[in-house]
């Protein structure tokens, strides 16, 4: 084994052990929460209402009306079977809420004005082989009657039997595809051995047609794929939307001392990103998102149902909506509602309203 690999091995083992311990501590904190003990998780900053001595700007922000959680991204797990080098929501815990608690939180969000829920991770289909996310999808569509229910997945663990059981309740399936070159996928951290990511993508596209689920593609543009021409492949797959993100650094996730990834080598300039977009301007379903548009325009809910504020370049969690309610927690989300609308965050997102040739 190369010397460099021997040096990195203890660090990798230590990080894995820390992630496991955080997951167990999180579960312990959750089980004790009815006792109202002031427990917090290591590595996470918890926030509360500003004191009278706080700067006026902080107190003004607290006093402002809470934004409406129209569209929420619920990252109910951080665990993933891929190791994308630029991942900005890494496996820092192994905690997943009990199903009924997750449903309670989703019902609270619906009452607060949620119209669209997007389930993400980690990899959503890792938990109970897709049954956990399937039950949540069914609950949100059948019980809560949300206009839009979607999932973001790497697609590697989805089977046709899942579509047969839950496809009717799902509006949009977004598959992350960062390259159509298997060698590039390996460099990124998405190698599947003998399996072919691109072949699987076409299989998932066909299942979406057969089970009437709108198909979407998400791509993170980075140093290894920025020169790639994806025009033909995207047009052949014909997704309803092709979300193209600029690689983003988040302190504590993919950059910094306590991060599980080192994404600096994946970062591209704004100019590189614009050149990629220009080469793909004829793809009608293209929806570009620069770092500026991404950072504050998403309502992100973590595995404890805490809103994550990314305004300072790292994820600072609120208290859980299950503890303090949606209105109190969302004040610390850092959510920019105007940027959400400006980037086209609200669109035709219910498959009942889409004119698609299934």
Coordinates of C-alpha atoms in Angstrom, one line a residue:
X1 CA 0.0 0.0 0.0
X2 CA 1.4 3.5 -0.9
X3 CA 2.7 5.5 2.0
X4 CA 0.1 8.3 1.4
X5 CA -2.7 5.8 1.7
X6 CA -1.3 4.5 5.0
X7 CA -1.1 8.0 6.3
X8 CA -4.8 8.7 5.3
X9 CA -6.2 5.4 6.6
X10 CA -6.2 6.3 10.3
X11 CA -7.9 9.6 9.6
X12 CA -10.6 8.0 7.5
X13 CA -11.3 5.4 10.2
X14 CA -11.4 8.2 12.8
X15 CA -13.9 10.2 10.7
X16 CA -16.1 7.1 10.2
X17 CA -16.0 6.3 14.0
X18 CA -17.0 10.0 14.8
X19 CA -19.9 9.8 12.4
X20 CA -21.2 6.7 14.1
X21 CA -20.8 8.2 17.5
X22 CA -22.7 11.3 16.4
X23 CA -25.5 9.2 15.1
X24 CA -25.8 7.3 18.4
X25 CA -25.6 10.5 20.5
X26 CA -28.3 12.0 18.3
X27 CA -30.6 9.1 18.9
X28 CA -29.9 9.4 22.7
X29 CA -30.6 13.1 22.6
X30 CA -33.9 12.5 20.8
X31 CA -35.0 9.8 23.2
X32 CA -34.4 12.1 26.1
X33 CA -36.0 15.2 24.5
X34 CA -39.3 14.7 26.4
X35 CA -37.4 15.4 29.6
X36 CA -36.6 18.8 28.2
X37 CA -32.9 18.4 28.9
X38 CA -30.7 21.1 27.3
X39 CA -28.7 18.6 25.1
X40 CA -26.9 19.6 22.0
X41 CA -25.0 17.7 19.4
X42 CA -21.2 17.9 19.1
X43 CA -20.1 20.1 16.2
X44 CA -23.5 21.8 15.8
X45 CA -24.3 25.4 16.8
X46 CA -27.8 25.9 18.3
X47 CA -29.5 29.2 18.1
X48 CA -32.2 30.9 20.1
X49 CA -34.0 34.3 20.2
X50 CA -31.5 37.2 20.4
X51 CA -31.0 38.9 23.8
X52 CA -31.9 42.5 24.4
X53 CA -28.1 43.2 24.2
X54 CA -27.8 41.7 20.7
X55 CA -27.2 44.1 17.7
X56 CA -30.3 45.8 16.5
X57 CA -30.1 44.1 13.1
X58 CA -30.4 40.7 14.8
X59 CA -33.4 41.7 16.8
X60 CA -35.0 43.2 13.7
X61 CA -34.6 39.9 11.8
X62 CA -36.2 38.0 14.7
X63 CA -39.2 40.5 14.7
X64 CA -39.8 40.2 10.9
X65 CA -42.7 38.0 9.8
X66 CA -41.7 34.3 9.2
X67 CA -41.4 33.2 5.6
X68 CA -43.8 30.7 4.3
X69 CA -42.3 27.2 3.8
X70 CA -43.8 26.8 0.3
X71 CA -41.1 24.4 -0.8
X72 CA -39.1 22.3 1.6
X73 CA -36.1 20.0 1.1
X74 CA -36.1 17.4 3.8
X75 CA -32.7 15.6 4.1
X76 CA -34.0 12.8 6.4
X77 CA -30.7 10.9 6.2
X78 CA -27.1 11.7 5.7
X79 CA -26.0 8.2 4.8
X80 CA -25.1 7.5 1.2
X81 CA -23.6 4.6 -0.9
X82 CA -21.6 7.1 -3.1
X83 CA -18.7 9.2 -2.1
X84 CA -19.0 12.3 -4.3
X85 CA -16.0 14.5 -3.6
X86 CA -18.0 17.7 -3.7
X87 CA -20.9 16.5 -1.6
X88 CA -22.3 19.3 0.6
X89 CA -24.5 17.2 2.9
X90 CA -22.2 14.5 4.2
X91 CA -22.6 11.5 6.5
X92 CA -21.9 13.3 9.8
X93 CA -24.6 11.3 11.6
X94 CA -26.5 8.1 11.0
X95 CA -29.6 9.3 12.7
X96 CA -33.1 9.0 11.0
X97 CA -36.3 10.1 12.8
X98 CA -38.9 7.4 13.6
X99 CA -41.4 7.3 10.8
X100 CA -44.3 8.7 12.8
X101 CA -42.3 11.6 14.1
X102 CA -41.3 12.5 10.5
X103 CA -44.9 12.4 9.5
X104 CA -45.8 14.7 12.5
X105 CA -43.3 17.2 11.3
X106 CA -44.5 17.1 7.7
X107 CA -48.1 17.7 8.9
X108 CA -46.8 20.7 10.8
X109 CA -45.2 22.0 7.6
X110 CA -48.3 21.5 5.6
X111 CA -50.3 23.5 8.2
X112 CA -47.7 26.3 7.9
X113 CA -48.2 26.5 4.1
X114 CA -46.0 23.9 2.5
X115 CA -47.0 23.0 -1.0
X116 CA -44.0 21.0 -2.2
X117 CA -41.8 18.5 -0.3
X118 CA -38.6 17.2 -1.7
X119 CA -37.0 14.2 0.0
X120 CA -33.2 14.0 -0.2
X121 CA -30.2 12.8 1.6
X122 CA -27.6 11.3 1.6
X123 CA -29.3 8.7 -0.5
X124 CA -33.1 8.4 0.3
X125 CA -33.4 4.8 -0.9
X126 CA -30.8 3.5 1.6
X127 CA -33.2 3.6 4.5
X128 CA -35.3 0.3 4.7
X129 CA -34.6 -0.3 0.9
X130 CA -36.7 2.6 -0.1
X131 CA -39.7 1.7 2.2
X132 CA -39.1 4.7 4.5
X133 CA -39.2 7.3 1.7
X134 CA -42.0 5.4 0.0
X135 CA -44.2 5.7 3.1
X136 CA -43.4 9.4 3.4
X137 CA -44.2 10.0 -0.3
X138 CA -47.6 8.2 0.1
X139 CA -48.4 10.1 3.3
X140 CA -47.7 13.5 1.8
X141 CA -49.7 12.8 -1.4
X142 CA -52.6 10.7 0.0
X143 CA -53.0 12.2 3.5
X144 CA -51.6 15.7 3.3
X145 CA -52.7 16.1 -0.3
X146 CA -49.6 18.1 -1.2
X147 CA -49.6 19.4 -4.8
X148 CA -46.0 18.2 -5.3
X149 CA -43.9 15.4 -3.9
X150 CA -40.5 14.8 -5.2
X151 CA -37.3 12.8 -4.5
X152 CA -33.6 13.4 -5.3
X153 CA -31.6 10.2 -5.6
X154 CA -28.5 8.9 -7.2
X155 CA -30.7 6.2 -8.7
X156 CA -28.5 3.2 -7.9
X157 CA -30.8 1.5 -5.5
X158 CA -34.2 2.1 -7.1
X159 CA -36.1 -1.0 -8.3
X160 CA -39.2 -1.3 -10.5
X161 CA -41.1 -2.8 -7.6
X162 CA -40.8 0.6 -5.8
X163 CA -42.5 2.3 -8.7
X164 CA -45.3 -0.3 -8.7
X165 CA -46.0 0.4 -5.0
X166 CA -45.4 4.1 -4.7
X167 CA -45.1 5.6 -8.2
X168 CA -48.7 7.0 -8.3
X169 CA -47.9 9.2 -5.2
X170 CA -44.7 10.7 -6.6
X171 CA -44.7 13.8 -8.9
X172 CA -41.1 14.1 -9.7
X173 CA -38.0 11.9 -9.5
X174 CA -34.7 13.8 -9.8
X175 CA -31.7 11.7 -10.6
X176 CA -28.2 13.2 -9.9
X177 CA -26.1 12.7 -13.0
X178 CA -22.8 14.6 -13.1
X179 CA -21.3 13.0 -16.2
X180 CA -22.0 10.6 -19.1
X181 CA -18.4 9.4 -19.0
X182 CA -17.8 6.5 -16.6
X183 CA -14.2 7.5 -16.1
X184 CA -15.3 10.9 -14.9
X185 CA -17.9 9.4 -12.6
X186 CA -15.1 7.3 -11.0
X187 CA -13.0 10.5 -10.5
X188 CA -16.0 12.2 -8.9
X189 CA -16.6 9.3 -6.5
X190 CA -19.5 7.6 -8.2
X191 CA -17.9 4.5 -9.5
X192 CA -20.1 1.4 -9.4
X193 CA -17.7 -1.4 -10.3
X194 CA -19.2 -3.4 -13.2
X195 CA -22.5 -1.4 -13.1
X196 CA -22.9 1.4 -15.6
X197 CA -24.4 4.7 -14.2
X198 CA -25.5 5.9 -17.7
X199 CA -27.3 2.6 -18.6
X200 CA -29.1 2.8 -15.2
X201 CA -30.2 6.4 -15.9
X202 CA -32.0 5.3 -19.1
X203 CA -33.7 2.4 -17.3
X204 CA -35.0 4.8 -14.7
X205 CA -36.2 7.2 -17.4
X206 CA -38.2 4.4 -18.9
X207 CA -39.8 3.5 -15.6
X208 CA -40.8 7.1 -15.0
X209 CA -42.6 7.0 -18.4
X210 CA -44.3 3.7 -17.5
X211 CA -45.5 4.8 -14.1
X212 CA -46.3 8.4 -14.9
X213 CA -43.6 10.1 -12.8
X214 CA -42.0 13.3 -14.1
X215 CA -38.3 12.8 -14.7
X216 CA -35.6 15.4 -13.8
X217 CA -31.8 15.5 -13.8
X218 CA -29.5 17.3 -11.4
X219 CA -25.9 18.0 -12.4
X220 CA -23.1 19.6 -10.3
X221 CA -20.6 21.2 -12.6
X222 CA -17.1 20.9 -11.4
X223 CA -13.5 20.7 -12.4
X224 CA -13.8 17.2 -13.9
X225 CA -16.9 17.7 -16.0
X226 CA -16.9 21.4 -16.9
X227 CA -15.5 20.7 -20.4
X228 CA -18.0 17.9 -21.1
X229 CA -20.6 18.3 -23.9
X230 CA -23.9 16.9 -22.5
X231 CA -26.2 18.2 -25.2
X232 CA -27.1 15.0 -27.0
X233 CA -27.5 12.9 -23.9
X234 CA -29.7 15.3 -22.1
X235 CA -31.9 15.9 -25.2
X236 CA -32.2 12.1 -25.6
X237 CA -33.4 11.6 -22.0
X238 CA -35.7 14.6 -22.3
X239 CA -36.2 15.5 -18.6
X240 CA -38.8 18.0 -17.5
X241 CA -36.0 20.0 -15.9
X242 CA -32.2 19.8 -16.0
X243 CA -30.9 21.6 -12.9
X244 CA -27.3 22.6 -13.4
X245 CA -25.5 23.6 -10.2
X246 CA -22.2 25.3 -9.8
X247 CA -20.0 23.3 -7.3
X248 CA -20.4 24.9 -3.9
X249 CA -18.2 24.9 -0.8
X250 CA -19.8 24.6 2.6
X251 CA -17.7 24.9 5.7
X252 CA -17.9 21.8 7.8
X253 CA -19.3 19.7 5.0
X254 CA -16.9 19.7 2.1
X255 CA -14.2 22.1 3.2
X256 CA -12.5 22.9 6.5
X257 CA -11.0 20.9 9.4
X258 CA -14.2 19.2 10.5
X259 CA -15.4 18.3 7.0
X260 CA -15.7 14.8 5.6
X261 CA -14.9 15.9 2.1
X262 CA -12.2 18.1 0.5
X263 CA -14.0 19.8 -2.4
X264 CA -11.5 22.5 -3.2
X265 CA -10.1 20.6 -6.1
X266 CA -13.6 20.4 -7.7
X267 CA -14.4 24.2 -7.6
X268 CA -14.7 26.1 -10.8
X269 CA -14.8 29.8 -11.5
X270 CA -18.0 31.8 -12.3
X271 CA -16.5 32.2 -15.8
X272 CA -16.1 28.5 -16.3
X273 CA -19.7 27.9 -15.2
X274 CA -21.0 30.5 -17.6
X275 CA -19.1 28.9 -20.4
X276 CA -20.6 25.6 -19.7
X277 CA -24.1 27.1 -19.6
X278 CA -23.4 28.9 -22.9
X279 CA -22.4 25.6 -24.6
X280 CA -25.7 24.1 -23.5
X281 CA -28.0 27.1 -24.1
X282 CA -30.0 25.2 -26.7
X283 CA -31.2 22.6 -24.1
X284 CA -34.7 24.0 -23.4
X285 CA -35.1 22.3 -20.0
X286 CA -31.9 23.8 -18.6
X287 CA -32.3 25.5 -15.2
X288 CA -28.9 27.0 -14.1
X289 CA -28.0 27.8 -10.5
X290 CA -24.9 29.6 -9.6
X291 CA -23.4 29.7 -6.1
X292 CA -25.2 33.0 -5.4
X293 CA -28.6 31.6 -6.3
X294 CA -28.1 28.4 -4.4
X295 CA -26.8 29.6 -1.0
X296 CA -29.9 31.2 0.6
X297 CA -32.8 30.2 -1.7
X298 CA -33.5 26.7 -0.3
X299 CA -35.3 25.8 2.8
X300 CA -33.2 22.8 4.0
X301 CA -34.5 20.6 6.8
X302 CA -32.0 18.2 8.3
X303 CA -32.4 14.7 9.9
X304 CA -33.6 16.2 13.2
X305 CA -36.1 18.5 11.3
X306 CA -34.0 21.6 12.0
X307 CA -33.7 24.3 9.3
X308 CA -30.1 24.9 8.2
X309 CA -28.9 28.4 7.7
X310 CA -26.1 28.6 5.1
X311 CA -25.7 32.4 5.0
X312 CA -22.3 32.3 6.7
X313 CA -20.9 29.6 4.4
X314 CA -21.6 26.8 6.8
X315 CA -24.8 25.0 8.0
X316 CA -26.0 26.5 11.3
X317 CA -29.1 24.6 12.6
X318 CA -32.2 26.1 14.2
X319 CA -34.1 24.2 16.9
X320 CA -36.2 21.3 15.6
X321 CA -39.7 22.2 14.4
X322 CA -40.9 19.3 16.5
X323 CA -39.7 21.1 19.6
X324 CA -40.5 24.8 18.9
X325 CA -42.9 24.7 15.9
X326 CA -42.3 25.8 12.3
X327 CA -42.8 29.6 12.8
X328 CA -40.1 29.8 15.5
X329 CA -37.6 27.5 13.8
X330 CA -37.9 29.1 10.3
X331 CA -36.8 32.5 11.6
X332 CA -33.3 31.0 11.7
X333 CA -33.3 29.4 8.3
X334 CA -31.6 32.2 6.5
X335 CA -34.1 31.7 3.7
X336 CA -34.2 34.4 1.0
X337 CA -37.8 34.2 -0.3
X338 CA -37.1 36.7 -3.0
X339 CA -34.1 34.8 -4.4
X340 CA -36.2 31.6 -4.2
X341 CA -38.8 33.2 -6.6
X342 CA -36.1 34.9 -8.7
X343 CA -34.3 31.6 -9.4
X344 CA -37.6 30.0 -10.5
X345 CA -38.1 28.0 -7.4
X346 CA -41.9 28.0 -7.9
X347 CA -42.9 26.3 -11.2
X348 CA -45.4 23.7 -12.5
X349 CA -44.4 21.0 -10.0
X350 CA -47.5 18.8 -9.9
X351 CA -47.6 16.1 -12.5
X352 CA -51.4 16.5 -12.7
X353 CA -50.7 20.0 -14.2
X354 CA -47.9 18.9 -16.5
X355 CA -48.6 18.2 -20.2
X356 CA -46.3 15.3 -20.6
X357 CA -46.3 12.4 -23.1
X358 CA -45.9 9.5 -20.8

